[in-house]
Each structure stands twice: as structure tokens, then as C-alpha cells.
């Protein structure tokens, strides 16, 4: 899987340039031996992971039909062989106010800004009512007003994350209930619409993880159990076939994915070297799977993979 999309305004602060580079390196190495070991290797360029969850639609459209297993390696502040990755849903929240005028002295209605402050307070308190690990992030995208003229409309980006798919659904329902309650008490119109497809929690395959672990260790790459509140649209494919999404260390701590500082780290010599090693480890892992057989990735190992993530 070769992700390549960047983040608006700050570039490759999630390092997808390194994701695509590592996958390309693995592909080029595997093409040298594919005929010798009767292996078909496909490099998928996958767009819009950050805004669009494109792999969800690609999986449902049949783009990956016939694929036995899939891998991609992602840069991070620390290497992790089989990181636990959350389910994610993204919403656009719009608020419209009946209040008009150019200052609060001229209007007794609730303004968009006031309604948003009430809603933001509710969003901040919402995780306390949800299963442990649920996270809600938000950012105002636009308003139609200024300090002198009250806005009539406001749009915000709201992201929900939860460790379990069912917990994400509970968070989505709680978000809708909160928006409805705030609309009622502020007498504003609040619309909450899904901005992209649900991204299921990632199911890391234990068989692939075991082979990856041996290969990255042979290359001097390290791993530690560090929790990152991250999600991936590869989770949708991991429900269908064995998948692995490890992290590889680019030596950027304390900069984390989506920090502006990560952008610079993602183009460093150290990151480039780590990218090549990650691609090599993926290629070695694919060769190992071809040697031991695809069946080792299914059934018992696959179930064990899911069970371990939930424990």
C-alpha cells in the first residue's frame, strides 16, 4: 500500500511520502524474485487517507479482490510491530442562527459563536460518558461573520476515535444527541453529517507481525509498545484479508505525527534510511509468507490477532 496524500498547510506531517517510498522499495525488491518464487506482487497507490478514507471504498468496490494479504509500514516517533489502531469517524457540524445584527446589544437571540461555545463544552465532556479510550477532536473550519458582524453560520470538523467499532458507533450516537440538545436549548439549527466513511479498527494479523518482527530485528530496527491514538482506513481491508500496519522509527521524538515538526523529520536523512529499511523488511516478510504458505495467516492466527488487541 502506497499512501501519498499530505496534510493541507503543513505537508507530509504524517509521513506518507515515507509510506509510499517504503512500499515502492519493497515492490522493487520483490520484483527481482517474484518469478523465482511464483509470487504476484501488486503496488496499490492509495489516495485520500487523511480526508476521505479511500481504502474503505476501494475495498468495497473490489479493488483488492484476489489479494491474499496486504502490508504497509508507517513512520512514527517509535517503531511498533503491531500497533493497536482505533476506529474513526469524521463529521462536519454546521450551526445556523436566527439571530441577526452587528452586536449583542442589538439582538436578544443566541449567536452562532455562543451556540458553538455551548456545543464545544458538551464535546469536551462527552468522552466521560463513553467507553474508555474514546477521543473527540474538533476544529472550527469557517464562519460567515466577524467581531463586528455576528456570524449566521459556522462549520466545524469533528473527529471521533474509539478502540472498538461498537464504541465508535456509541460515540457517533452521543455526538448526534449532543448536537440536538444544544440546538434545542440555544434555538439554533445544528446539522451533523458524516464527512467520510467510517474507518473500522485495524485488525493486525499476528502471523504477519511475527514474520515482520524477525525481519526488522535482523535489520537493526527497534520496536516498543507505545500507544498512539491513531487510525487508518486500512482497517476496512483488515476485516477482509490478513493485513499488517507496523510503525517504523524515524527518530523524531518528541515530534509526533501531524505535528508541524514531523514534516521536517519526514524528509531527513535518518527518515530516508529508516524508510529503506522498512521497505526491505516488508519485502523479506512477503518472501517468508510465500515460503510458509498463506494459510498460516488465517483462522487461528487471525482470531488470535484480534483477541490480543482487545486484551
mmCIF file of C-alpha atoms in Angstrom:
data_model
loop_
_atom_site.group_PDB
_atom_site.id
_atom_site.type_symbol
_atom_site.label_atom_id
_atom_site.label_comp_id
_atom_site.label_asym_id
_atom_site.label_seq_id
_atom_site.Cartn_x
_atom_site.Cartn_y
_atom_site.Cartn_z
ATOM 1 C CA UNK A 1 0.000 0.000 0.000
ATOM 2 C CA UNK A 2 1.500 3.313 -1.091
ATOM 3 C CA UNK A 3 -0.255 6.193 0.616
ATOM 4 C CA UNK A 4 0.876 9.548 -0.684
ATOM 5 C CA UNK A 5 -1.517 12.291 0.445
ATOM 6 C CA UNK A 6 -0.251 15.206 2.536
ATOM 7 C CA UNK A 7 -1.878 17.425 5.150
ATOM 8 C CA UNK A 8 -3.135 20.841 3.983
ATOM 9 C CA UNK A 9 -0.872 23.647 5.083
ATOM 10 C CA UNK A 10 1.867 21.550 6.712
ATOM 11 C CA UNK A 11 2.793 18.995 4.053
ATOM 12 C CA UNK A 12 3.886 15.478 4.950
ATOM 13 C CA UNK A 13 3.407 15.848 8.698
ATOM 14 C CA UNK A 14 2.157 12.261 8.757
ATOM 15 C CA UNK A 15 4.996 10.973 6.597
ATOM 16 C CA UNK A 16 3.011 9.474 3.748
ATOM 17 C CA UNK A 17 5.951 10.301 1.498
ATOM 18 C CA UNK A 18 7.823 7.667 3.512
ATOM 19 C CA UNK A 19 4.890 5.237 3.392
ATOM 20 C CA UNK A 20 4.868 5.315 -0.403
ATOM 21 C CA UNK A 21 8.675 5.215 -0.526
ATOM 22 C CA UNK A 22 8.873 2.161 1.725
ATOM 23 C CA UNK A 23 6.181 0.368 -0.280
ATOM 24 C CA UNK A 24 7.921 1.225 -3.551
ATOM 25 C CA UNK A 25 11.218 -0.077 -2.167
ATOM 26 C CA UNK A 26 9.547 -3.333 -1.133
ATOM 27 C CA UNK A 27 7.874 -3.665 -4.530
ATOM 28 C CA UNK A 28 11.132 -3.115 -6.431
ATOM 29 C CA UNK A 29 12.956 -5.680 -4.317
ATOM 30 C CA UNK A 30 10.190 -8.239 -4.697
ATOM 31 C CA UNK A 31 10.019 -7.832 -8.452
ATOM 32 C CA UNK A 32 13.566 -9.188 -8.604
ATOM 33 C CA UNK A 33 12.491 -12.540 -7.153
ATOM 34 C CA UNK A 34 8.744 -12.744 -7.879
ATOM 35 C CA UNK A 35 9.098 -15.113 -10.851
ATOM 36 C CA UNK A 36 11.505 -17.365 -8.951
ATOM 37 C CA UNK A 37 9.072 -17.950 -6.083
ATOM 38 C CA UNK A 38 5.834 -17.869 -8.107
ATOM 39 C CA UNK A 39 4.661 -14.646 -6.482
ATOM 40 C CA UNK A 40 2.397 -11.918 -7.809
ATOM 41 C CA UNK A 41 3.051 -8.553 -6.194
ATOM 42 C CA UNK A 42 0.813 -5.522 -6.670
ATOM 43 C CA UNK A 43 1.677 -1.988 -5.567
ATOM 44 C CA UNK A 44 -1.502 -0.028 -4.811
ATOM 45 C CA UNK A 45 -1.296 3.752 -4.831
ATOM 46 C CA UNK A 46 -3.957 4.733 -2.314
ATOM 47 C CA UNK A 47 -5.150 8.362 -2.110
ATOM 48 C CA UNK A 48 -7.112 10.367 0.447
ATOM 49 C CA UNK A 49 -6.350 8.540 3.676
ATOM 50 C CA UNK A 50 -6.345 11.734 5.738
ATOM 51 C CA UNK A 51 -9.513 13.187 4.224
ATOM 52 C CA UNK A 52 -11.698 10.585 2.558
ATOM 53 C CA UNK A 53 -10.879 7.113 3.938
ATOM 54 C CA UNK A 54 -10.354 5.982 0.346
ATOM 55 C CA UNK A 55 -9.367 2.387 1.172
ATOM 56 C CA UNK A 56 -12.848 1.795 2.578
ATOM 57 C CA UNK A 57 -14.413 2.499 -0.816
ATOM 58 C CA UNK A 58 -11.601 0.731 -2.681
ATOM 59 C CA UNK A 59 -12.183 -2.407 -0.613
ATOM 60 C CA UNK A 60 -15.939 -2.298 -1.147
ATOM 61 C CA UNK A 61 -15.539 -1.700 -4.886
ATOM 62 C CA UNK A 62 -13.477 -4.863 -5.314
ATOM 63 C CA UNK A 63 -10.134 -3.158 -5.984
ATOM 64 C CA UNK A 64 -8.375 -5.656 -3.706
ATOM 65 C CA UNK A 65 -10.230 -8.778 -4.855
ATOM 66 C CA UNK A 66 -7.779 -11.629 -5.362
ATOM 67 C CA UNK A 67 -5.230 -10.182 -2.922
ATOM 68 C CA UNK A 68 -4.112 -12.736 -0.319
ATOM 69 C CA UNK A 69 -2.692 -10.294 2.208
ATOM 70 C CA UNK A 70 -1.617 -6.662 2.426
ATOM 71 C CA UNK A 71 1.046 -4.611 4.201
ATOM 72 C CA UNK A 72 2.198 -1.067 4.631
ATOM 73 C CA UNK A 73 4.718 0.491 7.040
ATOM 74 C CA UNK A 74 4.182 3.929 8.547
ATOM 75 C CA UNK A 75 6.740 6.353 10.027
ATOM 76 C CA UNK A 76 6.335 7.365 13.663
ATOM 77 C CA UNK A 77 8.348 8.617 16.662
ATOM 78 C CA UNK A 78 8.794 4.976 17.696
ATOM 79 C CA UNK A 79 8.727 1.618 15.997
ATOM 80 C CA UNK A 80 5.790 -0.636 16.895
ATOM 81 C CA UNK A 81 5.347 -4.061 15.302
ATOM 82 C CA UNK A 82 1.558 -4.367 15.519
ATOM 83 C CA UNK A 83 0.157 -1.145 16.983
ATOM 84 C CA UNK A 84 -3.376 -1.013 18.247
ATOM 85 C CA UNK A 85 -5.224 1.392 15.956
ATOM 86 C CA UNK A 86 -8.602 2.923 16.610
ATOM 87 C CA UNK A 87 -11.819 3.153 14.648
ATOM 88 C CA UNK A 88 -12.507 6.665 13.355
ATOM 89 C CA UNK A 89 -15.450 8.719 12.145
ATOM 90 C CA UNK A 90 -15.309 12.265 10.807
ATOM 91 C CA UNK A 91 -18.236 14.671 10.884
ATOM 92 C CA UNK A 92 -18.958 18.153 9.653
ATOM 93 C CA UNK A 93 -21.051 20.134 12.105
ATOM 94 C CA UNK A 94 -22.887 23.195 10.851
ATOM 95 C CA UNK A 95 -24.613 25.789 13.040
ATOM 96 C CA UNK A 96 -27.067 28.390 11.754
ATOM 97 C CA UNK A 97 -28.523 31.110 13.948
ATOM 98 C CA UNK A 98 -31.723 33.095 13.609
ATOM 99 C CA UNK A 99 -30.065 35.966 15.455
ATOM 100 C CA UNK A 100 -29.010 38.958 13.379
ATOM 101 C CA UNK A 101 -27.451 42.344 13.916
ATOM 102 C CA UNK A 102 -23.965 43.684 14.391
ATOM 103 C CA UNK A 103 -23.525 43.387 18.171
ATOM 104 C CA UNK A 104 -25.152 41.663 21.119
ATOM 105 C CA UNK A 105 -26.718 44.967 22.131
ATOM 106 C CA UNK A 106 -28.990 44.790 19.108
ATOM 107 C CA UNK A 107 -30.090 41.165 19.358
ATOM 108 C CA UNK A 108 -31.541 39.012 22.099
ATOM 109 C CA UNK A 109 -31.111 35.777 20.120
ATOM 110 C CA UNK A 110 -28.311 33.288 20.673
ATOM 111 C CA UNK A 111 -25.433 33.851 18.269
ATOM 112 C CA UNK A 112 -23.582 31.174 16.377
ATOM 113 C CA UNK A 113 -20.492 31.792 18.489
ATOM 114 C CA UNK A 114 -22.468 31.358 21.705
ATOM 115 C CA UNK A 115 -24.066 28.168 20.421
ATOM 116 C CA UNK A 116 -20.654 26.844 19.423
ATOM 117 C CA UNK A 117 -19.236 27.514 22.893
ATOM 118 C CA UNK A 118 -22.086 25.511 24.402
ATOM 119 C CA UNK A 119 -21.537 22.690 21.917
ATOM 120 C CA UNK A 120 -17.760 22.692 22.430
ATOM 121 C CA UNK A 121 -18.313 22.372 26.177
ATOM 122 C CA UNK A 122 -20.572 19.398 25.542
ATOM 123 C CA UNK A 123 -17.999 17.800 23.231
ATOM 124 C CA UNK A 124 -15.327 18.252 25.862
ATOM 125 C CA UNK A 125 -17.430 16.449 28.453
ATOM 126 C CA UNK A 126 -18.679 13.727 26.110
ATOM 127 C CA UNK A 127 -15.738 11.279 26.498
ATOM 128 C CA UNK A 128 -16.632 10.930 30.189
ATOM 129 C CA UNK A 129 -19.875 9.270 29.124
ATOM 130 C CA UNK A 130 -18.203 6.956 26.594
ATOM 131 C CA UNK A 131 -16.113 3.765 26.875
ATOM 132 C CA UNK A 132 -12.537 4.297 27.992
ATOM 133 C CA UNK A 133 -10.216 5.398 25.217
ATOM 134 C CA UNK A 134 -12.790 7.364 23.223
ATOM 135 C CA UNK A 135 -11.357 10.647 21.919
ATOM 136 C CA UNK A 136 -13.095 13.644 20.359
ATOM 137 C CA UNK A 137 -11.179 16.364 18.481
ATOM 138 C CA UNK A 138 -12.637 19.392 16.749
ATOM 139 C CA UNK A 139 -11.672 22.496 14.846
ATOM 140 C CA UNK A 140 -13.753 25.396 13.527
ATOM 141 C CA UNK A 141 -13.439 25.491 9.742
ATOM 142 C CA UNK A 142 -15.243 28.717 8.895
ATOM 143 C CA UNK A 143 -17.736 31.345 9.995
ATOM 144 C CA UNK A 144 -19.726 33.869 7.999
ATOM 145 C CA UNK A 145 -19.133 36.833 10.308
ATOM 146 C CA UNK A 146 -16.561 38.894 12.175
ATOM 147 C CA UNK A 147 -16.141 40.627 15.533
ATOM 148 C CA UNK A 148 -18.299 43.490 14.225
ATOM 149 C CA UNK A 149 -20.942 41.415 12.446
ATOM 150 C CA UNK A 150 -22.368 38.326 14.069
ATOM 151 C CA UNK A 151 -21.898 35.160 12.060
ATOM 152 C CA UNK A 152 -25.048 33.484 10.839
ATOM 153 C CA UNK A 153 -23.269 30.212 10.025
ATOM 154 C CA UNK A 154 -20.377 28.204 11.409
ATOM 155 C CA UNK A 155 -18.798 24.946 10.222
ATOM 156 C CA UNK A 156 -16.608 22.685 12.320
ATOM 157 C CA UNK A 157 -14.653 19.483 11.720
ATOM 158 C CA UNK A 158 -15.259 16.843 14.407
ATOM 159 C CA UNK A 159 -13.294 13.582 14.632
ATOM 160 C CA UNK A 160 -14.285 10.627 16.830
ATOM 161 C CA UNK A 161 -11.917 7.804 17.723
ATOM 162 C CA UNK A 162 -12.570 4.646 19.729
ATOM 163 C CA UNK A 163 -10.745 1.359 20.186
ATOM 164 C CA UNK A 164 -13.752 -0.754 19.212
ATOM 165 C CA UNK A 165 -16.105 -0.341 16.253
ATOM 166 C CA UNK A 166 -19.118 -0.635 18.561
ATOM 167 C CA UNK A 167 -17.704 2.062 20.823
ATOM 168 C CA UNK A 168 -17.296 4.343 17.811
ATOM 169 C CA UNK A 169 -20.953 3.846 16.964
ATOM 170 C CA UNK A 170 -21.861 4.758 20.542
ATOM 171 C CA UNK A 171 -19.744 7.915 20.257
ATOM 172 C CA UNK A 172 -21.456 8.836 16.982
ATOM 173 C CA UNK A 173 -24.879 8.459 18.577
ATOM 174 C CA UNK A 174 -23.776 10.556 21.563
ATOM 175 C CA UNK A 175 -22.493 13.271 19.206
ATOM 176 C CA UNK A 176 -25.849 13.397 17.405
ATOM 177 C CA UNK A 177 -27.710 13.578 20.730
ATOM 178 C CA UNK A 178 -25.445 16.366 21.979
ATOM 179 C CA UNK A 179 -25.923 18.402 18.806
ATOM 180 C CA UNK A 180 -29.687 18.000 19.085
ATOM 181 C CA UNK A 181 -29.731 19.052 22.724
ATOM 182 C CA UNK A 182 -27.608 22.146 22.082
ATOM 183 C CA UNK A 183 -29.800 23.112 19.121
ATOM 184 C CA UNK A 184 -32.852 22.922 21.368
ATOM 185 C CA UNK A 185 -31.517 24.990 24.249
ATOM 186 C CA UNK A 186 -29.881 27.621 22.008
ATOM 187 C CA UNK A 187 -32.707 27.720 19.449
ATOM 188 C CA UNK A 188 -30.245 27.330 16.606
ATOM 189 C CA UNK A 189 -30.158 24.901 13.714
ATOM 190 C CA UNK A 190 -27.357 22.347 14.044
ATOM 191 C CA UNK A 191 -26.644 19.768 11.377
ATOM 192 C CA UNK A 192 -24.213 16.921 11.966
ATOM 193 C CA UNK A 193 -23.304 14.992 8.814
ATOM 194 C CA UNK A 194 -20.786 12.239 8.168
ATOM 195 C CA UNK A 195 -17.876 13.760 6.224
ATOM 196 C CA UNK A 196 -16.309 10.457 5.199
ATOM 197 C CA UNK A 197 -16.824 6.734 5.578
ATOM 198 C CA UNK A 198 -16.359 5.040 8.945
ATOM 199 C CA UNK A 199 -12.837 3.647 9.375
ATOM 200 C CA UNK A 200 -13.035 0.339 11.313
ATOM 201 C CA UNK A 201 -10.428 -0.504 13.936
ATOM 202 C CA UNK A 202 -7.319 -2.118 12.455
ATOM 203 C CA UNK A 203 -7.022 -5.894 12.869
ATOM 204 C CA UNK A 204 -3.272 -6.578 12.903
ATOM 205 C CA UNK A 205 -2.519 -10.106 11.726
ATOM 206 C CA UNK A 206 -0.375 -11.960 14.251
ATOM 207 C CA UNK A 207 1.245 -14.214 11.625
ATOM 208 C CA UNK A 208 2.432 -11.258 9.562
ATOM 209 C CA UNK A 209 3.511 -9.434 12.721
ATOM 210 C CA UNK A 210 5.639 -12.381 13.829
ATOM 211 C CA UNK A 211 7.454 -12.530 10.487
ATOM 212 C CA UNK A 212 7.864 -8.741 10.309
ATOM 213 C CA UNK A 213 9.290 -8.712 13.841
ATOM 214 C CA UNK A 214 12.068 -11.123 12.934
ATOM 215 C CA UNK A 215 12.942 -9.295 9.742
ATOM 216 C CA UNK A 216 13.002 -5.757 11.127
ATOM 217 C CA UNK A 217 15.127 -7.005 14.060
ATOM 218 C CA UNK A 218 17.600 -8.545 11.596
ATOM 219 C CA UNK A 219 17.929 -5.090 10.022
ATOM 220 C CA UNK A 220 18.560 -3.400 13.369
ATOM 221 C CA UNK A 221 15.138 -1.770 13.589
ATOM 222 C CA UNK A 222 13.602 -1.429 17.051
ATOM 223 C CA UNK A 223 10.066 -1.721 18.410
ATOM 224 C CA UNK A 224 8.338 -0.895 21.667
ATOM 225 C CA UNK A 225 4.738 -0.946 22.872
ATOM 226 C CA UNK A 226 3.894 2.748 22.647
ATOM 227 C CA UNK A 227 0.189 3.626 22.290
ATOM 228 C CA UNK A 228 -0.644 6.140 19.569
ATOM 229 C CA UNK A 229 -4.250 7.381 19.261
ATOM 230 C CA UNK A 230 -4.118 6.784 15.509
ATOM 231 C CA UNK A 231 -6.445 5.251 12.951
ATOM 232 C CA UNK A 232 -6.136 4.005 9.389
ATOM 233 C CA UNK A 233 -8.508 3.265 6.531
ATOM 234 C CA UNK A 234 -6.571 0.006 6.054
ATOM 235 C CA UNK A 235 -8.778 -1.237 8.876
ATOM 236 C CA UNK A 236 -11.544 -1.767 6.324
ATOM 237 C CA UNK A 237 -9.378 -4.175 4.344
ATOM 238 C CA UNK A 238 -8.151 -5.921 7.507
ATOM 239 C CA UNK A 239 -11.735 -7.139 8.014
ATOM 240 C CA UNK A 240 -11.466 -8.999 4.703
ATOM 241 C CA UNK A 241 -7.895 -10.304 4.426
ATOM 242 C CA UNK A 242 -4.817 -10.564 6.683
ATOM 243 C CA UNK A 243 -3.127 -7.164 6.975
ATOM 244 C CA UNK A 244 -0.258 -5.574 8.859
ATOM 245 C CA UNK A 245 0.390 -1.882 9.524
ATOM 246 C CA UNK A 246 3.596 -1.530 11.607
ATOM 247 C CA UNK A 247 5.289 1.730 12.591
ATOM 248 C CA UNK A 248 8.963 2.383 11.913
ATOM 249 C CA UNK A 249 11.037 4.828 13.932
ATOM 250 C CA UNK A 250 12.378 7.938 12.165
ATOM 251 C CA UNK A 251 13.992 9.376 15.304
ATOM 252 C CA UNK A 252 11.839 12.470 15.647
ATOM 253 C CA UNK A 253 10.653 12.336 19.276
ATOM 254 C CA UNK A 254 9.095 14.467 20.796
ATOM 255 C CA UNK A 255 7.582 15.437 17.426
ATOM 256 C CA UNK A 256 4.556 13.253 16.703
ATOM 257 C CA UNK A 257 2.548 12.529 13.579
ATOM 258 C CA UNK A 258 0.531 15.583 12.500
ATOM 259 C CA UNK A 259 2.876 17.967 14.343
ATOM 260 C CA UNK A 260 4.434 20.583 12.023
ATOM 261 C CA UNK A 261 7.883 19.444 13.190
ATOM 262 C CA UNK A 262 7.160 15.973 11.815
ATOM 263 C CA UNK A 263 7.179 17.454 8.303
ATOM 264 C CA UNK A 264 10.880 18.270 8.573
ATOM 265 C CA UNK A 265 11.661 14.956 10.235
ATOM 266 C CA UNK A 266 9.966 13.126 7.358
ATOM 267 C CA UNK A 267 12.500 14.456 4.828
ATOM 268 C CA UNK A 268 15.617 13.879 6.926
ATOM 269 C CA UNK A 269 18.440 11.502 6.042
ATOM 270 C CA UNK A 270 17.563 9.386 9.068
ATOM 271 C CA UNK A 271 13.951 9.085 7.890
ATOM 272 C CA UNK A 272 15.108 8.105 4.399
ATOM 273 C CA UNK A 273 17.348 5.383 5.819
ATOM 274 C CA UNK A 274 14.523 4.111 8.039
ATOM 275 C CA UNK A 275 12.197 4.103 5.017
ATOM 276 C CA UNK A 276 14.579 1.893 3.028
ATOM 277 C CA UNK A 277 14.917 -0.499 5.971
ATOM 278 C CA UNK A 278 11.127 -0.650 6.364
ATOM 279 C CA UNK A 279 10.714 -1.445 2.678
ATOM 280 C CA UNK A 280 13.368 -4.144 2.923
ATOM 281 C CA UNK A 281 11.703 -5.666 5.996
ATOM 282 C CA UNK A 282 8.354 -5.744 4.191
ATOM 283 C CA UNK A 283 9.923 -7.472 1.174
ATOM 284 C CA UNK A 284 11.569 -10.054 3.421
ATOM 285 C CA UNK A 285 8.240 -10.646 5.157
ATOM 286 C CA UNK A 286 6.427 -11.217 1.871
ATOM 287 C CA UNK A 287 9.075 -13.744 0.803
ATOM 288 C CA UNK A 288 8.666 -15.519 4.144
ATOM 289 C CA UNK A 289 4.895 -15.730 3.673
ATOM 290 C CA UNK A 290 5.389 -17.189 0.210
ATOM 291 C CA UNK A 291 7.704 -19.802 1.736
ATOM 292 C CA UNK A 292 5.466 -20.885 4.630
ATOM 293 C CA UNK A 293 2.138 -20.527 2.832
ATOM 294 C CA UNK A 294 -0.763 -18.089 3.045
ATOM 295 C CA UNK A 295 -2.793 -20.458 5.218
ATOM 296 C CA UNK A 296 -0.566 -19.648 8.204
ATOM 297 C CA UNK A 297 -2.102 -16.168 8.229
ATOM 298 C CA UNK A 298 -5.710 -17.324 8.532
ATOM 299 C CA UNK A 299 -8.194 -18.722 11.015
ATOM 300 C CA UNK A 300 -6.447 -19.429 14.347
ATOM 301 C CA UNK A 301 -3.733 -16.810 13.912
ATOM 302 C CA UNK A 302 -6.188 -14.246 12.598
ATOM 303 C CA UNK A 303 -8.554 -14.781 15.521
ATOM 304 C CA UNK A 304 -5.643 -14.646 17.944
ATOM 305 C CA UNK A 305 -4.632 -11.328 16.412
ATOM 306 C CA UNK A 306 -7.995 -9.752 17.172
ATOM 307 C CA UNK A 307 -8.166 -11.309 20.654
ATOM 308 C CA UNK A 308 -4.758 -9.945 21.647
ATOM 309 C CA UNK A 309 -5.676 -6.440 20.555
ATOM 310 C CA UNK A 310 -8.748 -6.486 22.791
ATOM 311 C CA UNK A 311 -6.957 -7.856 25.857
#
